[in-house]
Amino acid sequence: GAVVSQHPSWVICKSGTSVKIECRSLDFQATTMFWYRQFPKQSLMLMATSNEGSKATYEQGVEKDKFLINHASLTLSTLTVTSAHPEDSSFYICSASFRGLAYYNEQFFGPGTRLTVL
Amino acid sequence: AQTVTQSQPEMSVQEAETVTLSCTYDTSESDYYLFWYKQPPSRQMILVIRQEAYKQQNATENRFSVNFQKAAKSFSLKISDSQLGDAAMYFCAYSWSQGAQKLVFGQGTRLTINP
C-alpha cells in the first residue's frame, strides 16, 4: 500500500514553454502533498506544501508564479513549471502523507520526474 | 530554524560488515520525528526507519537500527551485515510532530558496498 505515482517520468521541453507534472496517490487519500526539487548529487529541497482544496504554501525563495501547484483532489496534485528556462532543469519529486495512527508524519514518495529544458 | 547535518558525504564498507552513518540536528522542539531515507540509483526514496522523539527506545528494522541521543541531538543509522543492495544515498530527515508535516533533509551520505 501507500503508492505514489508521478507522470511523466521524464520530460524535455523548449525554453519558454510550460510543463505540468502530475502526482497521484494510488491507494490512499492524501491530506497533504509535497513537492521537492533535487539537483544532481544534492539533497531534496522542499518547494511547497499543498493541502487538498487550499492554496499551496511555498518555501522561502520559491517563485509562486513560476511553480504553480494545484491540489484539486485527495489523490491528485499537479506542479506546473511556467515559462521554463534551462535553470529549471532538475529532478522533481512529490510525496504524499495522511494522518493516521500508524503513519504519523510519514511521507510516501513518487518516483520523480526529470525535467530538461533546452 | 531546524537543521539536519550529515557530516559524512561518502562512506564505504565491506559486504557483510557493519557501518554507521551519522546525523545531527538542531531543534528547540521536544517532540518530533526523525527518519532515515534511502535513495538508490533509481532515485526512488525509500523509508528505512523512523524514530519518535518521545520514545527512548531506539528503533530497529531488521538489519537497520538507530542510536538516538536526544540530549546530544544525534541520530545515527547502523547497518549490520551490509549487502550490495544497501548501496545508495542515505538521507537523515526531521519532521515536526504538530502542524506542517514537512521534512527537513540532511545533505546525504553516499554509501558504497565493496564486495
GROMACS .gro file of C-alpha atoms in nm:
model
  233
    1GLY     CA    1   0.000   0.000   0.000
    2ALA     CA    2   0.081   0.374   0.007
    3VAL     CA    3   0.191   0.403  -0.354
    4VAL     CA    4   0.253   0.738  -0.516
    5SER     CA    5   0.295   0.780  -0.889
    6GLN     CA    6   0.430   1.064  -1.097
    7HIS     CA    7   0.378   1.141  -1.460
    8PRO     CA    8   0.571   1.191  -1.673
    9SER     CA    9   0.891   1.028  -1.550
   10TRP     CA   10   1.098   1.230  -1.796
   11VAL     CA   11   1.016   1.537  -1.999
   12ILE     CA   12   1.214   1.754  -2.237
   13CYS     CA   13   1.075   2.092  -2.335
   14LYS     CA   14   1.181   2.407  -2.511
   15SER     CA   15   1.267   2.721  -2.322
   16GLY     CA   16   0.961   2.940  -2.268
   17THR     CA   17   0.707   2.660  -2.264
   18SER     CA   18   0.514   2.531  -1.963
   19VAL     CA   19   0.531   2.179  -1.828
   20LYS     CA   20   0.283   2.003  -1.599
   21ILE     CA   21   0.383   1.719  -1.368
   22GLU     CA   22   0.119   1.504  -1.203
   23CYS     CA   23   0.144   1.334  -0.866
   24ARG     CA   24  -0.114   1.076  -0.767
   25SER     CA   25  -0.170   0.874  -0.452
   26LEU     CA   26  -0.295   0.542  -0.586
   27ASP     CA   27  -0.432   0.362  -0.283
   28PHE     CA   28  -0.491   0.623  -0.017
   29GLN     CA   29  -0.630   0.971   0.024
   30ALA     CA   30  -0.351   1.219   0.072
   31THR     CA   31  -0.436   1.502   0.306
   32THR     CA   32  -0.111   1.673   0.221
   33MET     CA   33   0.123   1.659  -0.075
   34PHE     CA   34   0.472   1.797  -0.102
   35TRP     CA   35   0.690   1.897  -0.393
   36TYR     CA   36   1.068   1.872  -0.379
   37ARG     CA   37   1.345   1.964  -0.615
   38GLN     CA   38   1.672   1.774  -0.626
   39PHE     CA   39   1.983   1.887  -0.810
   40PRO     CA   40   2.245   1.627  -0.909
   41LYS     CA   41   2.428   1.480  -0.613
   42GLN     CA   42   2.240   1.705  -0.374
   43SER     CA   43   1.969   1.668  -0.118
   44LEU     CA   44   1.597   1.724  -0.158
   45MET     CA   45   1.481   2.082  -0.124
   46LEU     CA   46   1.118   2.135  -0.029
   47MET     CA   47   0.945   2.369  -0.270
   48ALA     CA   48   0.590   2.374  -0.138
   49THR     CA   49   0.328   2.200   0.069
   50SER     CA   50  -0.027   2.163  -0.055
   51ASN     CA   51  -0.347   2.055   0.114
   52GLU     CA   52  -0.649   1.945  -0.081
   53GLY     CA   53  -0.874   2.234  -0.171
   54SER     CA   54  -0.649   2.508  -0.041
   55LYS     CA   55  -0.364   2.717  -0.173
   56ALA     CA   56  -0.015   2.576  -0.155
   57THR     CA   57   0.234   2.705   0.098
   58TYR     CA   58   0.563   2.785  -0.071
   59GLU     CA   59   0.903   2.777   0.092
   60GLN     CA   60   1.107   3.093   0.106
   61GLY     CA   61   1.278   3.167  -0.221
   62VAL     CA   62   1.044   2.959  -0.437
   63GLU     CA   63   0.863   3.164  -0.701
   64LYS     CA   64   0.490   3.109  -0.672
   65ASP     CA   65   0.422   3.233  -1.023
   66LYS     CA   66   0.691   3.011  -1.170
   67PHE     CA   67   0.589   2.690  -0.995
   68LEU     CA   68   0.210   2.660  -0.987
   69ILE     CA   69   0.074   2.390  -0.760
   70ASN     CA   70  -0.283   2.265  -0.769
   71HIS     CA   71  -0.415   2.007  -0.525
   72ALA     CA   72  -0.758   1.953  -0.673
   73SER     CA   73  -0.846   1.627  -0.503
   74LEU     CA   74  -0.728   1.395  -0.227
   75THR     CA   75  -0.544   1.184  -0.482
   76LEU     CA   76  -0.401   1.435  -0.728
   77SER     CA   77  -0.161   1.728  -0.712
   78THR     CA   78  -0.001   1.898  -1.010
   79LEU     CA   79   0.310   2.110  -1.045
   80THR     CA   80   0.326   2.338  -1.347
   81VAL     CA   81   0.658   2.494  -1.434
   82THR     CA   82   0.562   2.806  -1.627
   83SER     CA   83   0.783   2.965  -1.891
   84ALA     CA   84   1.052   2.709  -1.824
   85HIS     CA   85   1.417   2.800  -1.867
   86PRO     CA   86   1.731   2.583  -1.864
   87GLU     CA   87   1.795   2.668  -1.499
   88ASP     CA   88   1.464   2.497  -1.415
   89SER     CA   89   1.608   2.169  -1.533
   90SER     CA   90   1.612   1.938  -1.233
   91PHE     CA   91   1.464   1.628  -1.075
   92TYR     CA   92   1.123   1.697  -0.922
   93ILE     CA   93   0.986   1.463  -0.657
   94CYS     CA   94   0.643   1.463  -0.499
   95SER     CA   95   0.537   1.296  -0.180
   96ALA     CA   96   0.210   1.244  -0.001
   97SER     CA   97   0.103   1.186   0.354
   98PHE     CA   98  -0.207   1.136   0.560
   99ARG     CA   99  -0.293   1.149   0.925
  100GLY     CA  100  -0.324   0.809   1.078
  101LEU     CA  101  -0.216   0.628   1.389
  102ALA     CA  102   0.030   0.408   1.210
  103TYR     CA  103   0.172   0.663   0.973
  104TYR     CA  104   0.229   0.980   1.172
  105ASN     CA  105   0.427   1.221   0.962
  106GLU     CA  106   0.549   0.956   0.721
  107GLN     CA  107   0.569   1.067   0.361
  108PHE     CA  108   0.536   0.836   0.065
  109PHE     CA  109   0.741   0.942  -0.231
  110GLY     CA  110   0.678   0.929  -0.602
  111PRO     CA  111   0.948   0.804  -0.838
  112GLY     CA  112   1.035   1.154  -0.954
  113THR     CA  113   1.028   1.345  -1.282
  114ARG     CA  114   1.337   1.453  -1.468
  115LEU     CA  115   1.282   1.786  -1.641
  116THR     CA  116   1.523   1.902  -1.909
  117VAL     CA  117   1.470   2.245  -2.058
  118LEU     CA  118   1.651   2.312  -2.383
  119ALA     CA  119   1.515   2.701   1.214
  120GLN     CA  120   1.552   2.329   1.224
  121THR     CA  121   1.862   2.198   1.051
  122VAL     CA  122   1.990   1.849   0.981
  123THR     CA  123   2.359   1.781   0.926
  124GLN     CA  124   2.521   1.473   0.780
  125SER     CA  125   2.894   1.520   0.807
  126GLN     CA  126   2.995   1.217   0.602
  127PRO     CA  127   2.949   1.283   0.227
  128GLU     CA  128   3.070   0.932   0.145
  129MET     CA  129   3.116   0.607   0.332
  130SER     CA  130   3.221   0.263   0.221
  131VAL     CA  131   3.200  -0.076   0.385
  132GLN     CA  132   3.287  -0.432   0.303
  133GLU     CA  133   2.999  -0.662   0.229
  134ALA     CA  134   2.872  -0.835   0.545
  135GLU     CA  135   3.036  -0.577   0.769
  136THR     CA  136   2.868  -0.310   0.982
  137VAL     CA  137   2.862   0.061   0.905
  138THR     CA  138   2.729   0.360   1.095
  139LEU     CA  139   2.607   0.678   0.929
  140SER     CA  140   2.599   0.995   1.137
  141CYS     CA  141   2.334   1.261   1.164
  142THR     CA  142   2.291   1.556   1.395
  143TYR     CA  143   2.007   1.802   1.406
  144ASP     CA  144   1.912   2.124   1.570
  145THR     CA  145   1.569   2.197   1.713
  146SER     CA  146   1.406   2.368   2.008
  147GLU     CA  147   1.109   2.131   1.997
  148SER     CA  148   1.069   1.850   2.249
  149ASP     CA  149   0.851   1.629   2.031
  150TYR     CA  150   0.935   1.550   1.672
  151TYR     CA  151   1.011   1.267   1.431
  152LEU     CA  152   1.336   1.156   1.275
  153PHE     CA  153   1.376   0.943   0.966
  154TRP     CA  154   1.636   0.774   0.755
  155TYR     CA  155   1.552   0.752   0.386
  156LYS     CA  156   1.741   0.556   0.123
  157GLN     CA  157   1.770   0.674  -0.236
  158PRO     CA  158   1.914   0.403  -0.466
  159PRO     CA  159   2.025   0.476  -0.823
  160SER     CA  160   1.662   0.454  -0.933
  161ARG     CA  161   1.612   0.772  -0.723
  162GLN     CA  162   1.301   0.633  -0.555
  163MET     CA  163   1.300   0.748  -0.194
  164ILE     CA  164   1.251   0.457   0.044
  165LEU     CA  165   1.185   0.488   0.415
  166VAL     CA  166   1.441   0.288   0.610
  167ILE     CA  167   1.349   0.364   0.970
  168ARG     CA  168   1.157   0.613   1.182
  169GLN     CA  169   1.204   0.733   1.540
  170GLU     CA  170   0.959   0.926   1.754
  171ALA     CA  171   1.142   1.165   1.983
  172TYR     CA  172   0.923   1.085   2.282
  173LYS     CA  173   1.031   0.721   2.267
  174GLN     CA  174   1.352   0.644   2.449
  175GLN     CA  175   1.390   0.303   2.287
  176ASN     CA  176   1.594   0.302   1.970
  177ALA     CA  177   1.405   0.193   1.660
  178THR     CA  178   1.513  -0.121   1.476
  179GLU     CA  179   1.409  -0.269   1.142
  180ASN     CA  180   1.581  -0.598   1.068
  181ARG     CA  181   1.944  -0.512   0.985
  182PHE     CA  182   1.888  -0.139   1.041
  183SER     CA  183   1.895   0.025   1.380
  184VAL     CA  184   1.941   0.374   1.513
  185ASN     CA  185   2.124   0.527   1.804
  186PHE     CA  186   1.902   0.815   1.913
  187GLN     CA  187   2.066   1.050   2.160
  188LYS     CA  188   1.806   1.319   2.227
  189ALA     CA  189   2.017   1.537   2.454
  190ALA     CA  190   2.303   1.535   2.207
  191LYS     CA  191   2.062   1.575   1.913
  192SER     CA  192   2.223   1.285   1.738
  193PHE     CA  193   2.053   1.020   1.526
  194SER     CA  194   2.292   0.768   1.370
  195LEU     CA  195   2.199   0.473   1.150
  196LYS     CA  196   2.369   0.137   1.187
  197ILE     CA  197   2.352  -0.111   0.905
  198SER     CA  198   2.454  -0.462   1.003
  199ASP     CA  199   2.557  -0.739   0.764
  200SER     CA  200   2.582  -0.492   0.477
  201GLN     CA  201   2.454  -0.615   0.144
  202LEU     CA  202   2.524  -0.498  -0.209
  203GLY     CA  203   2.166  -0.377  -0.231
  204ASP     CA  204   2.229  -0.133   0.052
  205ALA     CA  205   2.441   0.083  -0.178
  206ALA     CA  206   2.258   0.415  -0.207
  207MET     CA  207   2.235   0.772  -0.088
  208TYR     CA  208   2.108   0.788   0.267
  209PHE     CA  209   1.927   1.095   0.393
  210CYS     CA  210   1.852   1.180   0.751
  211ALA     CA  211   1.535   1.386   0.794
  212TYR     CA  212   1.348   1.575   1.065
  213SER     CA  213   0.976   1.641   1.090
  214TRP     CA  214   0.767   1.840   1.332
  215SER     CA  215   0.512   1.649   1.537
  216GLN     CA  216   0.248   1.920   1.513
  217GLY     CA  217   0.133   2.138   1.229
  218ALA     CA  218   0.306   2.105   0.895
  219GLN     CA  219   0.439   1.758   0.833
  220LYS     CA  220   0.718   1.873   0.607
  221LEU     CA  221   1.057   1.711   0.616
  222VAL     CA  222   1.393   1.879   0.652
  223PHE     CA  223   1.665   1.668   0.494
  224GLY     CA  224   2.035   1.644   0.561
  225GLN     CA  225   2.288   1.666   0.282
  226GLY     CA  226   2.305   1.291   0.237
  227THR     CA  227   2.571   1.023   0.265
  228ARG     CA  228   2.663   0.808  -0.030
  229LEU     CA  229   2.720   0.451   0.086
  230THR     CA  230   2.929   0.215  -0.122
  231ILE     CA  231   2.937  -0.157  -0.052
  232ASN     CA  232   3.259  -0.332  -0.150
  233PRO     CA  233   3.219  -0.697  -0.247
   0.00000   0.00000   0.00000
